[in-house]
Amino acid sequence: MSFPVGLARVLEPAGVLPQAAWRLDARPEIGADEVRIRLERLNLDAASFRQLSGKHGGDGAAVRAEVLEIIGTRGKMHNPVTGSGGMLIGVVDEVGPRSPLPVKGGDRVATLVSLTLTPLAVTDGLAGWDGRSEQVPAAGHAILFGRSVVAVLPDDLAPELALAVFDVCGAPALTDRVVRGHAAAGPVSVAVLGGAGKSGSLALTAARLAGARTVGVVVSDAERDALQAAGLADDVAVADARDPLAVSSAVVAALGAPATVTVVCVDVPGCEHGAILATAAGGTVVFFSMATSFPAAALGAEGLAADVTMLIGNGYVPGHAAFALDVVRRTPAVRALFEARIAAH
Amino acid sequence: MSFPVGLARVLEPAGVLPQAAWRLDARPEIGADEVRIRLERLNLDAASFRQLSGKHGGDGAAVRAEVLEIIGTRGKMHNPVTGSGGMLIGVVDEVGPRSPLPVKGGDRVATLVSLTLTPLAVTDGLAGWDGRSEQVPAAGHAILFGRSVVAVLPDDLAPELALAVFDVCGAPALTDRVVRGHAAAGPVSVAVLGGAGKSGSLALTAARLAGARTVGVVVSDAERDALQAAGLADDVAVADARDPLAVSSAVVAALGAPATVTVVCVDVPGCEHGAILATAAGGTVVFFSMATSFPAAALGAEGLAADVTMLIGNGYVPGHAAFALDVVRRTPAVRALFEARIAAH
C-alpha cells in the first residue's frame, strides 16, 4: 500500500510525514504525481501572524525577515511557535503525468492544505509585502502531492475574497454536517464563540442555513454592533470566551437553554470550559481554534460531568471549498464582512 | 442559573473553574451541596506518574516529596507539567444536606472526576507509599461538589481492581457508543493503538462486545504475546504508534482495509497522524491519550485530505462506571490482565 502524501520531500527527520517534518525539500523539479505551482500570494494563518507581529512589536520589516528565515530554513511556512501555517494562491506551472489532482497548466488555484506541509521556495525576498498583513504577495514556487486538496479560483469572486473564504472553509462545512446530524432529534440551537470573525461568521451562517437557531458570542460591543447590523445571527451576546460562567450564562440567556451545538472560533487559549458548560447534555462542541488544549477539553468535560461530544475541527470535509463559496454567494452580509476585512488590511 | 461545580473552592486565579485553578481551598468543612471523603488511596494518572518518575530517575522518595509538594501548594494533585491528575478511593465521611450525589456516610467510593479539580489534603506524609507505583495509600480528605461523579465500590471485585477499571472507564463506554453509531452503515472494524494497556484492553473488549472486528496495535513482541494469549482482539500487530506509515500499514494488513474506528490509547506524543492514516474515509478517530496534540490532529487530517471525525475522548459518559465493570465481569481475560498489572506494582 502506498500513500501519496509527500514522503519523498521529507529531509529531516526521516520517515515522518511532511507536516511533522522539521525540513522539507522544496526543489522545483516535480515527481510523477506532483504538481508545481507558481506563487502569487501567501495567506498566513491568523494565529501565526499574530504571534510574529506581537513578537516584533508590529515591526513589518522584522516580521518579513522572520517569515523569510522560516521558509528558507524549513522549506515550508511552518511557524515553529504556533505550529500553524496558512495557505497560498498561484498558477499551475507543471502537472506530473500521474497526478490525480483536477487541475491543468495555467489554472489559477488556491491550495487547501496547510502551508505547514507544503514545500515552498520564495525568490523575491517578499519585497512586495510590508509585513503588516496576513496576505503576502510572493514570487517563487510550491509543490502539491497526489493527496493534496486544491481549488480552482472562481470567476465571479475576487481572488482575495476566495482565498479568505477557503482559509476557513472547513468550519461552515463541518458545522452544517453536525447541525444536520442533530436535526433528526429535534430543533437545533447553535452558539458560535467568536461569531464575528471569518470562520465564526461562516459557521453562524451555515448553521442558520441548516435550520438552526443561532447566537453569536463576541468579545466587544463593537463586534456585537457589527454582527447585529449584518443580521447573521438570531441573537448576539457579549462575553469573554475564556470566562466559563460568563459564556454559559450568555448562551443560556439568549437561547433559553444550553446550545445543542457550540462552535469555538476564538483563537485564544482557555475557551474549552465555557464551550462545554454552554452545551446541552447530548450536544456537540466543535473546536476550530488552534489554541484549543486537548487535556483542558478532555479533563474539563469529565470534571463537569458533561455528556457532550467534542470534535477536533477537521479542516477537510469533501466539497468544503464549493460549500463555503456557496454560503458566501447566498449571503451578501457575509460577503460584505469578508470584503470589509480585506479592505481594512 | 447556577452551576454546582465548586466555584467556592477556587482560591486563585479568581473566577475560573476548579480544574483551571492554580490553587484550591481544601478546608475540611463542607458546603451544603458538598461531600467530604476520608482518603484511603490515590491512583495517579499514568502520564503524570511517568513524568515524575522519569524526572527523579525512579527515586521513590523524591517522587513522594514532589507529590506532597504539589498537593500542599495547589490543594489538589494536579501535575503542572502533564496537566493531569488521577482519581481516589475513600469512605464517605459527611454529606451536605443539598448534595445530589447518590452516596451516604460510610459508603466506600471511588471518585470518577479528575484529581486536577478535587480539593485534597494529605495528613500522613504519604508514609505508606514508596513512590514507585501509581497506587498511593494516603490519609487525609477530599471534597466532592454537586456536579461530581462518584461510584460506590462493588462487593464482588477487589477495590484495587475497581479503581483501576474506573480510572479508564470512559474508554470502553465511548468506544461502545462510537461503534454502535457506525454499525447502521455496515460492518465495523476497530483498531486500538496501545491495545495491551488498561484503557486499550477495555476499548478492544468493548468494541468486540459491540460486534466489531478488532485489531490491537502494540509496541513490542512481549505485548503482542500477552494480548494474543489473552485473546482479546481478532488480530494483534506490532508497530510504533508514532510512525504513521508503520501503523497504517499494520492496520491495513490485519483488517484488509483501514479501520472504521481507530482508538488511540498510547500515552506518548506523536500518534495523531498514524491514527488518521489508519482510518477509513467516513470513519472516526477517538483520542484518549492526554499526550494528543490538538493542532497536530487538526492540521494532520487536513494535510492528509482525510475525511475522518476526530473525537476528544471525554472521560464522562453516563453509566460508564457500571458499563466498564460489566465488561470486566463478562471477560475473564480482561480481569486477569488488570489483576496481573496490579500484582506487578
XYZ file of C-alpha atoms in Angstrom:
690
model
C 0.000 0.000 0.000
C 1.355 3.416 -0.856
C 0.298 6.804 0.500
C 0.817 9.693 -1.955
C 1.456 12.120 0.872
C 4.821 13.626 0.011
C 7.229 11.320 1.838
C 9.902 11.884 -0.833
C 10.007 15.577 0.166
C 10.881 14.979 3.813
C 14.516 15.802 4.589
C 14.530 15.593 8.391
C 13.699 13.770 10.481
C 13.454 10.840 8.093
C 10.320 8.706 7.979
C 7.801 11.285 9.212
C 5.014 12.917 7.249
C 5.636 16.381 5.751
C 3.650 18.244 8.424
C 5.676 16.661 11.232
C 8.966 17.266 9.429
C 11.376 19.950 10.527
C 12.594 20.481 6.983
C 11.226 19.735 3.520
C 12.918 19.561 0.142
C 11.435 22.418 -1.924
C 13.289 21.695 -5.179
C 11.267 22.800 -8.222
C 11.638 19.512 -10.142
C 8.426 17.513 -9.647
C 7.778 13.786 -9.233
C 5.300 11.899 -11.382
C 2.362 12.501 -9.001
C 3.296 16.060 -8.016
C 2.191 19.495 -9.209
C 4.265 22.689 -9.191
C 2.526 25.999 -8.523
C 3.949 29.416 -9.436
C 3.348 31.552 -6.334
C 1.282 34.725 -6.319
C 0.279 35.145 -2.687
C 0.542 33.505 0.731
C -2.207 33.865 3.325
C -0.684 33.395 6.767
C -2.683 31.652 9.481
C -4.137 34.260 11.870
C -2.537 32.760 14.985
C 0.847 32.609 13.263
C 0.701 36.189 12.011
C -0.433 37.456 15.419
C 2.448 35.679 17.146
C 5.029 37.038 14.699
C 3.612 40.534 14.746
C 3.410 40.528 18.549
C 6.941 39.216 18.917
C 8.299 42.032 16.761
C 6.036 44.748 18.151
C 4.410 45.296 14.768
C 7.742 45.960 13.012
C 6.838 44.820 9.493
C 10.409 44.509 8.235
C 11.294 42.222 11.148
C 8.179 40.113 10.582
C 9.081 39.772 6.901
C 12.651 38.793 7.755
C 11.460 36.076 10.124
C 8.980 34.671 7.608
C 11.776 34.515 5.030
C 14.020 32.804 7.554
C 11.370 30.211 8.408
C 10.734 29.413 4.742
C 14.445 29.292 3.952
C 15.260 27.057 6.900
C 12.299 24.698 6.826
C 11.382 24.609 3.134
C 7.818 25.479 4.193
C 5.984 28.271 6.050
C 5.553 26.432 9.337
C 5.647 28.763 12.356
C 7.603 26.792 14.966
C 5.885 28.576 17.875
C 2.234 28.296 16.872
C 2.637 25.140 14.799
C 0.418 26.676 12.141
C 0.896 27.856 8.564
C -1.747 29.213 6.223
C -2.429 28.697 2.519
C -1.448 30.083 -0.882
C -2.678 31.215 -4.273
C -0.880 30.712 -7.558
C -0.943 29.384 -11.102
C -0.387 25.762 -12.063
C 3.009 25.591 -13.715
C 3.542 21.874 -14.341
C 1.471 18.738 -13.663
C 3.149 15.368 -13.243
C 1.829 12.602 -15.537
C 0.386 10.621 -12.629
C -1.117 13.471 -10.566
C -4.714 12.737 -9.552
C -5.481 16.423 -8.900
C -8.170 18.024 -11.104
C -6.002 20.884 -12.407
C -4.150 21.748 -15.618
C -1.347 24.109 -16.525
C -2.444 27.749 -16.350
C -5.269 27.198 -13.821
C -5.360 29.834 -11.106
C -5.718 27.868 -7.876
C -5.679 28.040 -4.090
C -4.191 25.248 -2.000
C -6.462 23.993 0.740
C -3.839 22.049 2.623
C -1.791 23.822 5.227
C 1.460 25.593 4.393
C 2.904 23.534 7.270
C 3.247 20.593 4.868
C 3.685 22.336 1.504
C 7.204 22.551 0.050
C 7.772 26.236 -0.644
C 10.521 28.457 -2.034
C 10.427 32.261 -2.282
C 12.587 34.083 -4.839
C 11.697 37.775 -4.424
C 12.541 38.316 -0.744
C 8.835 39.094 -0.267
C 9.714 42.587 -1.499
C 6.078 43.403 -2.219
C 4.947 42.813 1.390
C 5.110 45.325 4.221
C 4.909 42.671 6.949
C 1.743 44.197 8.376
C -0.939 41.929 6.889
C -1.684 38.212 6.717
C -1.863 38.470 2.918
C 1.642 38.210 1.475
C 2.387 38.843 -2.231
C 5.169 36.436 -3.168
C 7.162 35.083 -6.112
C 8.520 31.540 -6.086
C 7.022 28.062 -6.218
C 5.205 25.455 -4.178
C 4.692 21.709 -4.611
C 1.486 19.688 -4.250
C 1.361 15.926 -3.658
C -1.056 13.361 -5.005
C -3.198 13.520 -1.887
C -3.482 17.301 -1.673
C -6.559 19.496 -1.831
C -6.663 22.341 -4.303
C -9.459 24.520 -5.666
C -9.589 26.426 -8.936
C -10.463 30.056 -8.204
C -13.991 31.069 -9.224
C -14.556 33.647 -11.964
C -17.246 35.571 -10.088
C -15.367 36.383 -6.867
C -12.171 38.348 -6.300
C -9.163 36.108 -5.593
C -8.560 37.771 -2.217
C -12.139 37.045 -1.220
C -11.974 33.431 -2.394
C -8.681 32.902 -0.593
C -10.021 34.324 2.672
C -13.068 32.067 2.379
C -11.021 28.964 1.515
C -8.791 29.593 4.525
C -11.679 28.779 6.880
C -13.861 26.666 4.600
C -13.769 23.636 6.886
C -15.807 25.498 9.520
C -19.069 26.029 7.611
C -18.992 22.539 6.059
C -18.415 20.750 9.366
C -20.929 22.972 11.176
C -23.503 22.093 8.523
C -22.787 18.388 8.940
C -23.020 18.499 12.743
C -26.238 20.550 12.759
C -27.892 18.167 10.281
C -26.724 15.223 12.380
C -28.581 16.616 15.403
C -31.668 17.746 13.469
C -33.268 14.286 13.474
C -33.679 14.569 17.268
C -35.485 17.928 17.232
C -34.832 21.653 16.879
C -31.154 22.575 16.949
C -29.641 25.644 18.559
C -26.082 26.748 17.819
C -23.749 29.050 19.748
C -20.666 30.308 17.930
C -17.891 31.696 20.142
C -16.077 34.301 18.066
C -19.073 34.730 15.775
C -17.824 37.988 14.250
C -14.616 36.529 12.813
C -14.035 34.817 9.490
C -14.672 31.208 10.471
C -17.242 32.306 13.059
C -19.404 34.308 10.669
C -19.347 31.457 8.129
C -20.214 28.911 10.833
C -23.110 31.077 12.054
C -24.414 31.425 8.521
C -24.063 27.728 7.713
C -25.863 26.833 10.957
C -28.774 29.088 10.123
C -28.940 27.824 6.528
C -29.134 24.302 8.009
C -32.158 25.353 10.046
C -30.671 26.084 13.456
C -31.452 28.946 15.812
C -28.187 30.783 16.398
C -26.401 33.013 18.859
C -23.068 34.660 18.147
C -20.882 35.291 21.195
C -18.409 38.146 20.697
C -15.875 39.887 22.873
C -16.762 43.557 22.479
C -19.633 45.961 21.930
C -18.091 46.939 18.582
C -18.172 43.321 17.369
C -21.708 42.969 18.699
C -22.851 46.028 16.759
C -21.191 44.796 13.558
C -22.679 41.316 13.839
C -26.138 42.655 14.703
C -26.009 45.080 11.791
C -25.071 42.218 9.463
C -28.030 40.209 10.765
C -26.138 36.912 10.588
C -27.321 35.530 13.948
C -30.687 35.344 15.698
C -29.022 36.745 18.819
C -25.695 38.316 19.646
C -24.180 38.252 23.146
C -21.049 39.869 24.554
C -18.850 37.691 26.780
C -15.190 36.825 27.263
C -14.886 33.316 25.810
C -12.264 32.491 28.459
C -14.762 33.041 31.276
C -16.804 29.813 31.538
C -19.604 31.251 33.635
C -19.940 34.402 31.532
C -20.107 32.395 28.294
C -22.563 29.788 29.540
C -24.793 32.399 31.158
C -24.830 34.484 27.973
C -25.728 31.484 25.803
C -28.482 30.334 28.165
C -29.872 33.869 28.343
C -30.018 34.088 24.530
C -31.317 30.600 23.754
C -33.315 29.866 26.917
C -31.184 26.737 27.472
C -27.679 25.484 26.693
C -26.900 25.106 22.970
C -27.284 21.846 21.067
C -24.052 22.674 19.246
C -21.297 25.046 20.305
C -18.658 26.075 17.764
C -15.404 27.561 19.048
C -13.794 30.023 16.613
C -11.864 32.147 19.129
C -8.123 31.955 18.583
C -7.082 32.390 22.222
C -6.310 29.745 24.857
C -8.752 28.886 27.629
C -12.107 28.664 25.825
C -12.696 24.944 26.441
C -14.640 25.049 29.684
C -17.016 27.815 28.655
C -17.864 25.930 25.473
C -18.521 22.721 27.419
C -20.642 24.458 30.050
C -22.647 26.258 27.323
C -23.591 22.973 25.624
C -26.607 20.812 26.430
C -26.258 17.170 27.535
C -26.094 15.057 24.388
C -24.840 18.044 22.392
C -21.646 18.639 20.456
C -18.758 21.067 20.818
C -16.715 21.709 17.668
C -13.282 23.178 18.365
C -11.877 25.073 15.379
C -9.347 27.170 17.262
C -5.729 26.027 17.037
C -5.349 27.395 20.568
C -7.502 24.549 21.909
C -5.856 22.462 24.633
C -6.629 18.766 24.323
C -6.206 17.989 28.059
C -8.227 21.045 29.107
C -11.124 19.874 26.943
C -10.938 16.193 27.923
C -10.478 16.766 31.651
C -12.870 19.703 31.659
C -15.779 17.680 30.300
C -15.018 14.889 32.756
C -14.760 17.309 35.660
C -18.041 18.966 34.740
C -19.747 15.584 34.264
C -20.701 16.859 30.819
C -22.038 14.304 28.330
C -21.006 16.239 25.245
C -19.328 15.044 22.057
C -16.151 17.059 21.437
C -14.834 17.290 17.887
C -11.385 18.329 16.775
C -12.295 20.652 13.910
C -11.015 18.841 10.838
C -10.150 21.388 8.156
C -11.065 18.862 5.457
C -14.611 17.917 4.556
C -15.242 16.748 0.980
C -16.686 19.618 -1.061
C -15.895 22.190 1.627
C -14.495 24.836 -0.735
C -17.510 24.863 -3.021
C -19.811 24.760 0.008
C -18.181 27.801 1.590
C -18.255 29.801 -1.653
C -21.940 28.950 -1.966
C -22.598 30.213 1.575
C -20.879 33.489 0.680
C -22.764 33.870 -2.605
C -26.114 33.228 -0.897
C -25.450 35.625 1.989
C -24.481 39.145 0.898
C -23.886 40.205 4.519
C -21.174 37.571 4.949
C -19.588 38.607 1.685
C -19.658 42.232 2.860
C -17.975 41.282 6.160
C -15.189 39.458 4.338
C -14.717 42.281 1.844
C -14.553 44.854 4.651
C -11.923 42.763 6.408
C -9.847 42.513 3.252
C -10.179 46.256 2.557
C -9.058 47.054 6.103
C -5.746 45.266 5.588
C -28.614 29.905 36.596
C -26.143 28.299 38.980
C -23.506 25.687 38.233
C -22.665 23.399 41.199
C -19.103 22.972 40.017
C -17.046 24.036 43.010
C -16.513 27.740 42.354
C -16.422 28.464 46.081
C -13.280 26.321 46.373
C -11.224 28.324 43.868
C -8.560 30.475 45.560
C -6.551 31.653 42.564
C -6.990 32.892 39.970
C -10.481 34.053 40.906
C -13.428 33.305 38.615
C -12.093 30.180 36.924
C -13.341 26.624 37.307
C -11.526 24.306 39.746
C -9.619 22.422 37.046
C -8.215 25.632 35.590
C -7.339 26.996 39.027
C -3.777 27.136 40.242
C -4.846 26.646 43.857
C -7.948 25.272 45.563
C -9.230 25.632 49.124
C -9.104 22.128 50.633
C -10.619 23.021 54.025
C -12.492 20.043 55.525
C -15.683 21.987 56.348
C -18.230 21.265 53.608
C -20.830 23.440 51.914
C -24.486 22.430 51.670
C -24.029 20.639 48.315
C -20.596 19.159 49.023
C -19.416 15.760 50.249
C -16.267 15.039 52.263
C -14.392 11.798 51.638
C -11.905 10.229 54.066
C -8.944 9.207 51.884
C -7.695 5.663 51.539
C -5.801 5.679 48.261
C -4.873 7.902 45.314
C -4.398 6.490 41.826
C -2.084 8.790 39.887
C -2.642 9.317 36.180
C -0.160 7.207 34.180
C 1.295 10.163 32.267
C 1.762 12.119 35.495
C 3.449 9.261 37.330
C 5.714 8.560 34.372
C 6.786 12.201 34.191
C 7.513 12.394 37.921
C 9.315 9.075 37.996
C 11.355 9.990 34.931
C 12.267 13.397 36.301
C 13.610 11.859 39.503
C 15.255 8.851 37.835
C 12.977 6.435 39.675
C 13.931 7.793 43.139
C 10.743 6.953 45.072
C 11.421 9.295 47.985
C 11.897 12.246 45.617
C 8.714 11.365 43.727
C 6.814 11.207 47.026
C 8.222 14.560 48.127
C 7.157 16.215 44.884
C 3.635 14.773 45.059
C 3.341 16.095 48.624
C 4.596 19.473 47.496
C 2.102 19.638 44.630
C -0.816 18.734 46.904
C 0.337 21.151 49.603
C 0.834 24.018 47.182
C -2.176 23.566 44.925
C -4.744 21.987 47.255
C -5.140 19.242 44.627
C -3.000 16.601 42.878
C -2.591 18.448 39.588
C 0.761 17.757 37.912
C 1.756 21.145 36.464
C 3.846 19.559 33.684
C 1.434 16.952 32.313
C -1.725 18.799 33.338
C -3.186 15.522 34.548
C -4.171 14.089 37.910
C -5.760 10.727 38.592
C -8.530 9.605 40.958
C -9.049 8.398 44.521
C -10.751 5.867 46.740
C -12.136 6.544 50.211
C -15.079 6.432 52.574
C -17.881 8.993 52.664
C -17.409 10.991 55.843
C -20.070 13.693 55.624
C -22.782 14.559 53.091
C -24.115 18.113 52.813
C -27.907 18.431 53.105
C -28.270 19.563 49.481
C -25.827 17.179 47.799
C -27.387 15.477 44.748
C -24.826 12.650 44.805
C -26.182 9.128 45.415
C -23.975 8.323 48.421
C -24.358 8.148 52.210
C -21.972 8.225 55.161
C -19.879 5.058 55.358
C -20.095 4.200 51.634
C -16.781 3.112 50.178
C -16.462 5.065 46.934
C -14.194 5.996 44.070
C -14.256 9.465 42.554
C -14.602 9.494 38.792
C -13.679 13.125 38.314
C -10.050 14.043 37.933
C -7.831 14.854 40.884
C -6.969 18.011 38.921
C -10.189 19.588 40.202
C -10.710 17.798 43.532
C -9.793 19.670 46.745
C -7.396 17.385 48.566
C -5.398 17.400 51.805
C -2.962 14.693 52.952
C -2.180 14.251 56.661
C 0.210 11.270 56.791
C 3.034 12.495 54.566
C 2.169 9.542 52.294
C 4.288 7.465 54.663
C 2.799 4.223 53.369
C 3.913 4.832 49.768
C 7.317 4.034 48.318
C 6.951 6.420 45.375
C 7.353 3.608 42.875
C 3.755 2.898 41.910
C 0.747 4.829 40.621
C -1.298 3.498 43.546
C -0.712 5.688 46.602
C -2.030 4.752 50.080
C -2.959 8.034 51.758
C -4.669 9.515 54.805
C -6.477 12.847 54.620
C -9.624 14.126 52.957
C -11.096 15.193 49.627
C -14.157 17.246 48.688
C -16.787 16.494 46.043
C -19.092 19.114 44.504
C -22.724 18.816 43.497
C -21.813 18.083 39.900
C -19.213 15.412 40.566
C -19.192 11.775 39.523
C -18.682 9.122 42.161
C -19.221 5.351 42.193
C -19.815 3.088 45.175
C -17.306 0.240 45.074
C -18.790 -3.137 44.139
C -18.844 -6.020 46.636
C -17.678 -8.639 44.158
C -14.444 -7.029 42.939
C -11.316 -6.011 44.841
C -11.108 -2.242 45.414
C -7.763 -2.017 43.602
C -9.315 -3.718 40.586
C -12.390 -1.498 40.617
C -10.241 1.616 40.949
C -8.016 0.622 38.034
C -11.116 -0.012 35.920
C -12.816 3.233 36.938
C -9.669 5.175 36.034
C -10.186 4.376 32.355
C -13.920 3.684 32.311
C -14.655 6.414 29.776
C -12.792 4.475 27.066
C -14.982 1.353 26.827
C -18.230 3.344 27.131
C -17.306 5.843 24.419
C -15.866 3.109 22.173
C -19.147 1.212 22.514
C -21.128 4.321 21.611
C -18.977 5.126 18.560
C -19.000 1.533 17.260
C -22.788 1.329 17.580
C -23.084 4.685 15.824
C -21.228 3.293 12.811
C -22.948 -0.123 12.842
C -26.044 1.124 10.990
C -23.856 1.679 7.905
C -22.387 -1.840 7.801
C -19.731 -4.000 9.460
C -17.406 -2.067 11.752
C -13.701 -2.666 12.221
C -11.777 -1.163 15.118
C -8.052 -0.590 15.580
C -6.837 0.186 19.097
C -3.381 1.741 19.355
C -1.972 0.683 22.697
C -4.323 -2.296 22.871
C -2.400 -4.043 25.648
C -2.784 -1.253 28.196
C -5.607 -0.594 30.640
C -7.801 1.671 28.534
C -6.731 -0.137 25.363
C -7.701 -3.629 26.515
C -11.074 -2.351 27.741
C -11.658 -0.490 24.459
C -10.777 -3.615 22.448
C -13.149 -5.711 24.526
C -15.977 -3.182 24.355
C -15.544 -2.942 20.574
C -15.776 -6.693 20.169
C -18.792 -6.942 22.514
C -20.431 -4.291 20.310
C -19.907 -6.523 17.277
C -16.770 -5.059 15.683
C -13.818 -6.879 14.191
C -10.759 -5.726 16.107
C -7.015 -5.329 15.830
C -4.810 -4.339 18.727
C -1.661 -2.431 17.800
C 1.120 -2.798 20.359
C 4.699 -1.629 20.608
C 6.596 -4.830 21.391
C 6.649 -8.585 20.831
C 6.092 -9.094 24.572
C 2.893 -7.050 24.479
C 1.808 -8.878 21.339
C 2.292 -12.256 23.008
C 0.363 -11.148 26.099
C -2.536 -9.736 24.094
C -2.668 -12.781 21.805
C -2.626 -15.134 24.780
C -5.493 -13.180 26.340
C -7.462 -13.489 23.109
C -8.969 -10.023 23.437
C -8.517 -8.995 19.792
C -9.152 -10.702 16.471
C -5.670 -9.649 15.374
C -2.620 -8.200 17.054
C 0.010 -6.180 15.208
C 3.336 -4.738 16.337
C 4.092 -1.145 15.284
C 5.419 2.077 16.774
C 2.312 4.263 17.126
C 4.433 7.353 16.356
C 5.300 6.010 12.900
C 2.333 6.855 10.647
C 3.270 4.529 7.821
C 4.076 1.601 10.113
C 0.770 1.961 11.967
C -1.400 2.376 8.900
C 0.317 -0.480 7.062
C -0.098 -2.785 10.084
C -3.795 -1.959 10.433
C -4.472 -2.439 6.726
C -2.574 -5.731 6.751
C -4.666 -7.009 9.666
C -8.090 -5.767 8.580
C -7.687 -5.766 4.802
C -8.546 -2.055 4.734
C -8.281 0.988 7.002
C -10.336 0.770 10.210
C -13.821 2.191 10.586
C -12.856 3.362 14.060
C -9.376 3.940 15.471
C -8.950 4.370 19.220
C -5.726 5.952 20.488
C -4.720 4.742 23.966
C -0.964 5.310 23.699
C 0.263 7.871 26.211
C 3.114 9.271 24.109
C 3.161 12.308 21.793
C 3.076 11.956 18.023
C 0.383 9.323 17.439
C -2.085 11.584 15.626
C -1.027 11.055 12.030
C -0.790 7.283 12.222
C -4.286 7.101 13.682
C -5.662 9.340 10.931
C -3.910 7.422 8.156
C -5.139 4.089 9.599
C -8.798 5.201 9.482
C -11.171 4.811 6.539
C -12.874 7.800 4.889
C -16.051 8.488 6.856
C -14.598 6.796 9.931
C -13.848 8.065 13.422
C -10.682 8.509 15.451
C -11.126 8.627 19.223
C -8.179 10.175 21.049
C -7.971 9.049 24.691
C -4.307 9.896 25.238
C -3.614 13.086 27.164
C -0.465 13.384 25.035
C -2.621 14.191 21.982
C -1.753 17.471 20.244
C -4.815 19.357 19.051
C -3.015 21.170 16.182
C -1.229 18.008 15.045
C -4.573 16.214 14.749
C -6.446 19.093 13.100
C -3.721 20.027 10.632
C -2.776 16.401 10.056
C -6.240 15.406 8.898
C -6.404 18.472 6.670
C -2.961 17.798 5.224
C -3.827 14.170 4.508
C -7.197 15.164 2.988
C -8.720 12.714 5.457
C -12.481 12.851 5.908
C -12.474 11.416 9.426
C -14.361 12.518 12.524
C -11.913 13.170 15.365
C -13.194 12.956 18.927
C -11.574 14.328 22.046
C -12.028 11.347 24.382
C -14.459 12.609 27.000
C -13.854 10.753 30.261
C -17.526 11.099 31.149
C -20.285 9.054 29.559
C -23.416 8.434 31.655
C -23.251 4.961 33.176
C -19.604 4.495 32.257
C -18.504 3.031 35.595
C -21.155 0.330 35.657
C -20.519 -0.361 31.964
C -16.789 -0.858 32.493
C -17.303 -3.152 35.494
C -19.734 -5.186 33.408
C -17.144 -5.538 30.614
C -14.627 -6.810 33.174
C -17.101 -9.252 34.741
C -18.059 -10.643 31.319
C -14.472 -11.027 30.122
C -12.226 -13.037 32.472
C -9.171 -12.365 30.299
C -9.500 -8.599 30.795
C -9.939 -9.106 34.505
C -6.819 -11.263 34.558
C -4.819 -8.590 32.683
C -5.851 -5.932 35.194
C -5.127 -8.191 38.166
C -1.705 -9.051 36.772
C -0.939 -5.346 36.340
C -1.972 -4.602 39.907
C 0.053 -7.537 41.264
C 3.131 -6.348 39.357
C 3.063 -2.992 41.126
